[in-house]
Amino acid sequence: MTGRGQASAGDLLELVRSGRATTRGALQQVTGLSRATVGQRLDRLFRAGWLREGAGGPVDSPLGGRPSITLEFDDEHAVVLAADLDTRHARAAVLTLTGELLAERSGTLLIEDGPDAVLGELGGWFAELLEKTGRAAGSVCGIGLAVPGPVDRETGRVVQPPIMPGWDGYDIRGRLRRAFVERAGGAPVPVLVDNDANLMAYGEQRTGYADCSAFVLVKVSTGIGAGVVVDGAIFRGIDGGAGDIGHIRVGAEALCRCGSYGCLAAVASGGAVARRLVEAGVPAASGSDVRDLLAAGHPEAVGLAREAGRLVGDVLATVVTLLNPGVLMIAGDLAGTPFLTGVRELLYQRALPRSTAHLDVVTSRLGERAGLVGAGALVVEYLYAPERVEERLLAMGV
């Protein structure tokens, strides 16, 4: 927030959204602004449709009087579109500004078909979902997209993605924005793109572990990646490469899809387990097939998943020692008891007791919706950040 006595309308909205100040009096006290200035800035937010009055709060004065009117973020004035791409499957949804899913669709969508086709198809999915909810395209304030590769935050483009052939450097934002307008109508809206593990971690941390200041999620599906949330913000590294633990060398001879030998993903991902099952005569084309076999208790799949968990647990011992997280969450196709058992065996064996003394090793709460929730939250936090609120209000003439 800007200095005391200089808080903008965006700063006031942030205080209300966070619950730090939810009455006019509390806003005056926190910001040092006069009653008249607070009123003027709140009026802009009311005219934009972003704030509403709630129920009266408790009476602060012992002499009685009228209760203070509380202020609330109006989460009904717009909706967010979100999509989560995997290598062979995708999910899309319409969400409220507070993360509630209003409509959802999932289905087969092959990442290898290339960005033009895949993003064009997503535009059609979005149009169908909006029609299902009865929402107009004009009610969409932004789109969030999770992809299974490293993303440059500034450009929204994936950078040398091992499992996304044809996507390197592609203008994802521009193509998805056009697809939305072509298929759903309405005006172009902001499109934000991030790595799937990052957005899964963001969604899980915000909804279930908001008090955890160091949170790590590891997604084990076709590939392996980690999302890190520190002090409530995604940690991406310099150019979006943070958390790419699937390409740490573990000494094996297996050829990875990135072109190197011995990567963790080459021996411990859902795709790697599927290949080993095929070699053993068990049909399995992908991590999702492995997930189904694990759900059925298939003994070969269970054994291989536990072995993969041990390999990942060995790497995670270093991750935990480096980051000292409070929560380590395992998600993705292999996130089940056999894999988790393997992770714990090696993690607690290799990491120092000091690093794991206050560590909770858990599985996903949101399941397959984690990436959607995280993508929606990313859009909302971007659009309603104080500095962007000012830009948007001025553009609206408010």
Coordinates of C-alpha atoms in Angstrom, one line a residue:
M1 CA 0.0 0.0 0.0
T2 CA 1.1 3.5 -0.6
G3 CA 2.1 5.7 2.3
R4 CA -0.3 6.6 5.1
G5 CA -2.6 9.4 3.9
Q6 CA -1.9 8.6 0.2
A7 CA -3.9 5.4 -0.2
S8 CA -5.6 5.0 -3.6
A9 CA -9.0 3.6 -4.4
G10 CA -7.1 0.4 -5.3
D11 CA -5.5 0.3 -1.9
L12 CA -8.9 0.6 -0.2
L13 CA -10.3 -2.2 -2.3
E14 CA -7.3 -4.4 -1.3
L15 CA -8.0 -3.6 2.4
V16 CA -11.6 -4.6 2.0
R17 CA -10.8 -7.8 0.0
S18 CA -8.3 -8.9 2.5
G19 CA -10.6 -8.3 5.5
R20 CA -8.0 -5.9 7.1
A21 CA -10.5 -3.0 7.1
T22 CA -14.2 -3.5 6.2
T23 CA -15.9 -0.3 7.4
R24 CA -15.4 3.4 6.5
G25 CA -14.1 4.1 9.9
A26 CA -11.6 1.3 9.8
L27 CA -10.3 2.5 6.4
Q28 CA -9.8 6.0 7.8
Q29 CA -7.9 4.6 10.7
V30 CA -5.6 2.3 8.7
T31 CA -4.9 4.8 5.8
G32 CA -4.9 8.1 7.6
L33 CA -7.3 9.5 5.0
S34 CA -10.0 11.9 5.9
R35 CA -13.6 10.8 6.0
A36 CA -14.4 12.8 2.8
T37 CA -11.4 11.4 0.9
V38 CA -12.4 7.8 1.9
G39 CA -15.9 8.5 0.8
Q40 CA -14.8 9.8 -2.6
R41 CA -12.6 6.8 -3.3
L42 CA -15.1 4.3 -2.2
D43 CA -17.7 6.0 -4.4
R44 CA -15.5 5.2 -7.4
L45 CA -15.4 1.6 -6.4
F46 CA -19.2 1.5 -5.9
R47 CA -19.8 3.1 -9.3
A48 CA -17.5 0.4 -10.9
G49 CA -19.7 -2.2 -9.3
W50 CA -16.7 -3.7 -7.3
L51 CA -17.9 -2.9 -3.8
R52 CA -21.2 -3.4 -2.0
E53 CA -22.6 -2.7 1.4
G54 CA -23.1 -5.7 3.7
A55 CA -24.8 -6.1 7.1
G56 CA -24.2 -3.6 9.9
G57 CA -21.3 -4.4 12.2
P58 CA -21.2 -4.1 16.0
V59 CA -21.5 -0.7 17.6
D60 CA -18.0 0.5 18.5
S61 CA -19.1 3.2 21.0
P62 CA -20.2 2.4 24.5
L63 CA -22.8 5.2 24.1
G64 CA -24.5 3.3 21.4
G65 CA -25.6 4.6 18.1
R66 CA -26.0 3.2 14.6
P67 CA -23.9 0.1 13.8
S68 CA -21.1 0.5 11.2
I69 CA -22.0 -0.6 7.7
T70 CA -19.6 -3.2 6.5
L71 CA -18.1 -3.1 3.0
E72 CA -17.7 -6.2 0.8
F73 CA -16.0 -7.1 -2.4
D74 CA -18.8 -7.7 -4.9
D75 CA -17.8 -11.0 -6.5
E76 CA -20.9 -11.1 -8.7
H77 CA -20.0 -8.3 -11.1
A78 CA -17.8 -10.5 -13.3
V79 CA -16.6 -14.0 -13.9
V80 CA -13.3 -15.6 -14.8
L81 CA -12.5 -18.3 -17.4
A82 CA -9.8 -20.9 -16.6
A83 CA -8.3 -23.9 -18.3
D84 CA -5.8 -26.5 -17.3
L85 CA -3.9 -28.4 -20.1
D86 CA -2.2 -31.7 -19.7
T87 CA -0.6 -33.7 -22.5
R88 CA -3.7 -35.7 -23.5
H89 CA -6.5 -34.1 -21.4
A90 CA -7.8 -30.7 -20.5
R91 CA -10.3 -29.1 -18.1
A92 CA -12.0 -25.7 -18.4
A93 CA -14.3 -23.8 -16.1
V94 CA -16.2 -20.6 -15.4
L95 CA -15.4 -19.3 -11.9
T96 CA -16.7 -16.5 -9.7
L97 CA -14.2 -13.9 -8.5
T98 CA -13.9 -15.8 -5.2
G99 CA -13.1 -19.1 -6.9
E100 CA -16.4 -20.9 -6.9
L101 CA -16.8 -23.2 -10.0
L102 CA -20.0 -22.3 -11.8
A103 CA -19.6 -24.7 -14.7
E104 CA -16.9 -27.2 -15.8
R105 CA -15.9 -29.3 -18.7
S106 CA -13.2 -31.9 -19.3
G107 CA -12.2 -34.0 -22.2
T108 CA -9.5 -35.2 -24.5
L109 CA -7.3 -32.5 -26.0
L110 CA -3.9 -33.5 -27.3
I111 CA -1.1 -31.0 -26.6
E112 CA 0.9 -32.5 -29.5
D113 CA -1.8 -31.2 -31.9
G114 CA -0.2 -27.8 -31.5
P115 CA -1.2 -24.5 -30.0
D116 CA -3.3 -23.1 -32.8
A117 CA -5.7 -26.1 -32.7
V118 CA -5.7 -26.7 -29.0
L119 CA -6.3 -23.0 -28.1
G120 CA -8.9 -22.7 -30.8
E121 CA -10.8 -25.6 -29.3
L122 CA -10.6 -24.1 -25.8
G123 CA -12.3 -21.0 -27.2
G124 CA -15.2 -23.2 -28.2
W125 CA -15.3 -24.8 -24.7
F126 CA -15.4 -21.4 -23.1
A127 CA -18.4 -20.4 -25.3
E128 CA -20.3 -23.5 -24.3
L129 CA -19.6 -23.0 -20.6
L130 CA -20.7 -19.4 -20.7
E131 CA -24.0 -20.5 -22.4
K132 CA -24.4 -23.2 -19.8
T133 CA -24.2 -20.6 -17.0
G134 CA -26.2 -18.0 -18.7
R135 CA -23.4 -15.5 -18.6
A136 CA -22.6 -13.1 -21.4
A137 CA -19.1 -12.9 -22.9
G138 CA -19.1 -9.3 -21.7
S139 CA -19.1 -10.5 -18.1
V140 CA -15.7 -12.2 -18.4
C141 CA -12.9 -10.1 -16.9
G142 CA -10.0 -12.4 -17.7
I143 CA -8.8 -15.9 -18.7
G144 CA -6.2 -18.0 -16.8
L145 CA -4.4 -20.9 -18.4
A146 CA -2.2 -23.6 -16.9
V147 CA 0.2 -25.4 -19.2
P148 CA 2.6 -28.4 -18.6
G149 CA 5.8 -26.5 -19.3
P150 CA 8.0 -23.6 -18.1
V151 CA 6.5 -20.2 -18.7
D152 CA 8.1 -16.8 -19.1
R153 CA 5.9 -14.6 -16.9
E154 CA 6.5 -11.4 -18.9
T155 CA 5.5 -12.8 -22.3
G156 CA 3.2 -15.7 -21.3
R157 CA 5.2 -17.9 -23.7
V158 CA 6.5 -21.4 -22.9
V159 CA 10.2 -21.8 -23.0
Q160 CA 11.7 -25.0 -24.4
P161 CA 8.9 -27.2 -23.0
P162 CA 10.0 -30.9 -23.1
I163 CA 6.5 -32.3 -23.5
M164 CA 4.8 -29.6 -25.6
P165 CA 6.1 -30.0 -29.2
G166 CA 5.4 -27.0 -31.3
W167 CA 4.6 -24.6 -28.4
D168 CA 8.1 -23.1 -27.8
G169 CA 7.8 -19.3 -28.0
Y170 CA 4.3 -19.4 -29.3
D171 CA 2.0 -16.4 -28.6
I172 CA -0.4 -18.3 -26.3
R173 CA -2.0 -15.1 -24.9
G174 CA -2.8 -13.7 -28.3
R175 CA -4.2 -16.9 -29.8
L176 CA -6.4 -17.7 -26.8
R177 CA -7.7 -14.1 -26.7
R178 CA -8.7 -14.3 -30.4
A179 CA -10.2 -17.8 -29.9
F180 CA -12.4 -16.4 -27.1
V181 CA -13.6 -13.5 -29.1
E182 CA -14.2 -15.6 -32.2
R183 CA -16.2 -18.3 -30.4
A184 CA -17.8 -16.5 -27.6
G185 CA -18.1 -12.9 -28.8
G186 CA -17.4 -9.9 -26.5
A187 CA -14.3 -7.8 -26.3
P188 CA -10.7 -9.0 -25.8
V189 CA -9.8 -9.7 -22.2
P190 CA -6.5 -10.2 -20.4
V191 CA -5.0 -13.7 -20.6
L192 CA -2.6 -15.0 -18.0
V193 CA -0.5 -18.1 -18.5
D194 CA 1.5 -20.1 -16.0
N195 CA 3.0 -23.5 -15.3
D196 CA 0.4 -26.1 -14.2
A197 CA 2.3 -27.1 -11.0
N198 CA 2.6 -23.4 -10.1
L199 CA -1.1 -22.8 -10.4
M200 CA -2.0 -26.0 -8.7
A201 CA 0.2 -25.0 -5.8
Y202 CA -1.3 -21.5 -5.8
G203 CA -4.9 -22.9 -5.7
E204 CA -4.2 -25.4 -3.0
Q205 CA -2.2 -23.0 -0.8
R206 CA -4.9 -20.3 -1.0
T207 CA -7.8 -22.5 -0.3
G208 CA -6.4 -24.9 2.3
Y209 CA -3.1 -23.7 3.7
A210 CA -3.3 -19.9 3.6
D211 CA -1.3 -19.7 6.8
C212 CA 1.6 -21.7 5.4
S213 CA 4.4 -19.3 4.4
A214 CA 6.4 -22.0 2.5
F215 CA 4.3 -24.4 0.5
V216 CA 5.5 -27.0 -2.1
L217 CA 3.4 -29.0 -4.5
V218 CA 4.8 -31.8 -6.6
K219 CA 2.7 -32.9 -9.6
V220 CA 3.5 -36.4 -10.9
S221 CA 1.7 -37.1 -14.1
T222 CA 3.1 -37.5 -17.6
G223 CA 6.0 -35.4 -16.4
I224 CA 7.1 -34.2 -12.9
G225 CA 7.1 -30.6 -11.8
A226 CA 6.9 -28.6 -8.6
G227 CA 5.1 -25.4 -7.7
V228 CA 6.4 -23.3 -4.8
V229 CA 4.4 -20.6 -3.0
V230 CA 6.3 -18.4 -0.5
D231 CA 4.6 -15.8 1.6
G232 CA 1.4 -16.2 -0.5
A233 CA 3.1 -15.6 -3.9
I234 CA 4.3 -18.0 -6.6
F235 CA 8.1 -18.4 -6.7
R236 CA 9.0 -18.7 -10.4
G237 CA 12.7 -18.0 -10.5
I238 CA 14.3 -15.6 -13.0
D239 CA 12.5 -16.8 -16.2
G240 CA 9.8 -19.3 -15.0
G241 CA 12.1 -22.3 -14.6
A242 CA 11.8 -22.8 -10.8
G243 CA 10.4 -26.1 -9.7
D244 CA 11.4 -28.1 -12.8
I245 CA 12.6 -31.0 -10.7
G246 CA 11.6 -33.6 -13.3
H247 CA 14.9 -32.9 -15.1
I248 CA 17.2 -33.3 -12.1
R249 CA 19.6 -36.2 -13.0
V250 CA 19.3 -39.2 -10.8
G251 CA 21.9 -41.5 -12.3
A252 CA 19.7 -43.7 -14.4
E253 CA 20.3 -44.5 -18.1
A254 CA 16.7 -43.8 -19.3
L255 CA 16.3 -41.3 -22.2
C256 CA 14.1 -38.4 -21.2
R257 CA 11.8 -36.5 -23.6
C258 CA 14.0 -33.4 -23.1
G259 CA 16.8 -35.3 -24.9
S260 CA 19.0 -35.9 -21.8
Y261 CA 19.6 -39.2 -20.0
G262 CA 18.9 -40.0 -16.4
C263 CA 16.2 -37.3 -15.6
L264 CA 13.9 -38.0 -12.7
A265 CA 10.9 -37.7 -15.1
A266 CA 12.3 -40.4 -17.3
V267 CA 12.2 -43.0 -14.5
A268 CA 9.6 -41.9 -12.0
S269 CA 6.8 -40.0 -13.9
G270 CA 3.4 -41.4 -14.8
G271 CA 4.6 -41.8 -18.3
A272 CA 7.7 -43.7 -17.2
V273 CA 5.6 -46.1 -15.0
A274 CA 3.2 -46.6 -18.0
R275 CA 6.2 -47.6 -20.2
R276 CA 7.4 -50.1 -17.6
L277 CA 3.9 -51.6 -17.4
V278 CA 3.8 -52.0 -21.1
E279 CA 7.1 -53.8 -21.0
A280 CA 5.6 -56.1 -18.4
G281 CA 2.6 -56.8 -20.7
V282 CA 0.1 -54.5 -19.0
P283 CA -1.6 -52.0 -21.4
A284 CA -1.0 -48.4 -20.2
A285 CA -0.6 -45.4 -22.6
S286 CA -0.2 -42.6 -20.1
G287 CA -0.2 -41.5 -16.5
S288 CA -4.0 -41.4 -16.4
D289 CA -4.0 -45.2 -17.3
V290 CA -1.6 -45.8 -14.5
R291 CA -4.0 -43.9 -12.2
D292 CA -6.8 -46.2 -13.2
L293 CA -4.7 -49.3 -12.6
L294 CA -3.7 -48.0 -9.2
A295 CA -7.4 -47.3 -8.3
A296 CA -8.1 -51.0 -9.2
G297 CA -5.2 -52.2 -7.0
H298 CA -3.3 -53.7 -9.9
P299 CA -0.2 -55.3 -8.1
E300 CA 2.4 -54.4 -10.8
A301 CA 1.2 -50.8 -11.0
V302 CA 1.3 -50.6 -7.2
G303 CA 4.8 -51.9 -7.0
L304 CA 6.1 -49.6 -9.7
A305 CA 4.3 -46.5 -8.2
R306 CA 6.0 -47.2 -4.8
E307 CA 9.4 -47.5 -6.5
A308 CA 8.8 -44.2 -8.4
G309 CA 7.8 -42.6 -5.1
R310 CA 11.2 -43.6 -3.6
L311 CA 13.0 -42.0 -6.5
V312 CA 11.1 -38.8 -6.2
G313 CA 11.4 -38.9 -2.4
D314 CA 15.2 -39.0 -2.7
V315 CA 15.1 -35.8 -4.8
L316 CA 12.6 -34.1 -2.5
A317 CA 14.9 -34.6 0.5
T318 CA 17.1 -31.9 -1.1
V319 CA 14.1 -29.7 -2.0
V320 CA 12.9 -29.9 1.6
T321 CA 16.3 -29.2 3.0
L322 CA 16.6 -26.1 0.7
L323 CA 13.2 -24.6 1.2
N324 CA 12.1 -25.9 4.6
P325 CA 8.4 -25.9 3.7
G326 CA 5.6 -26.4 6.1
V327 CA 3.5 -28.5 3.6
L328 CA 4.7 -30.8 0.9
M329 CA 1.8 -31.8 -1.3
I330 CA 1.8 -34.7 -3.8
A331 CA -0.6 -34.3 -6.7
G332 CA -1.2 -35.7 -10.1
D333 CA -1.9 -39.2 -11.6
L334 CA 0.4 -41.1 -9.2
A335 CA -0.7 -39.2 -6.0
G336 CA -2.0 -42.2 -4.0
T337 CA -0.9 -44.4 -1.1
P338 CA 1.8 -46.5 -2.9
F339 CA 3.6 -43.5 -4.4
L340 CA 3.2 -41.5 -1.2
T341 CA 4.6 -44.4 0.9
G342 CA 7.7 -44.5 -1.4
V343 CA 8.2 -40.7 -1.1
R344 CA 8.0 -40.8 2.7
E345 CA 10.4 -43.8 2.9
L346 CA 13.3 -41.9 1.2
L347 CA 12.4 -38.4 2.2
Y348 CA 12.6 -39.1 6.0
Q349 CA 15.6 -41.3 5.5
R350 CA 17.7 -38.8 3.5
A351 CA 16.5 -35.4 4.9
L352 CA 17.8 -34.0 8.2
P353 CA 15.3 -34.4 11.0
R354 CA 15.4 -30.6 11.5
S355 CA 14.0 -30.2 8.0
T356 CA 11.1 -32.5 8.5
A357 CA 10.2 -31.9 12.1
H358 CA 7.4 -29.5 11.2
L359 CA 6.6 -30.8 7.7
D360 CA 3.2 -32.2 6.7
V361 CA 3.4 -34.5 3.7
V362 CA -0.1 -34.6 2.2
T363 CA -2.1 -35.3 -1.0
S364 CA -4.2 -32.8 -3.0
R365 CA -7.4 -31.5 -1.5
L366 CA -8.8 -29.9 -4.7
G367 CA -7.8 -32.9 -7.0
E368 CA -8.1 -32.2 -10.7
R369 CA -9.6 -28.8 -10.0
A370 CA -6.5 -27.4 -8.4
G371 CA -5.1 -25.9 -11.6
L372 CA -8.4 -24.3 -12.5
V373 CA -8.8 -22.7 -9.0
G374 CA -5.2 -21.4 -9.2
A375 CA -5.6 -20.0 -12.7
G376 CA -8.7 -18.2 -11.6
A377 CA -7.1 -16.8 -8.5
L378 CA -4.1 -15.6 -10.6
V379 CA -6.4 -13.6 -12.9
V380 CA -8.3 -12.0 -9.9
E381 CA -5.1 -11.1 -8.1
Y382 CA -3.7 -9.5 -11.2
L383 CA -6.8 -7.5 -12.2
Y384 CA -7.6 -6.3 -8.6
A385 CA -4.1 -5.4 -7.6
P386 CA -4.1 -1.8 -6.3
E387 CA -2.1 -0.3 -9.2
R388 CA -4.2 -2.1 -11.8
V389 CA -7.4 -1.0 -10.1
E390 CA -6.4 2.6 -10.7
E391 CA -5.7 1.9 -14.4
R392 CA -9.0 0.1 -14.9
L393 CA -11.1 2.8 -13.1
L394 CA -9.6 5.5 -15.3
A395 CA -10.3 3.4 -18.4
M396 CA -13.9 3.1 -17.3
G397 CA -14.1 6.8 -16.7
V398 CA -14.9 6.3 -13.0

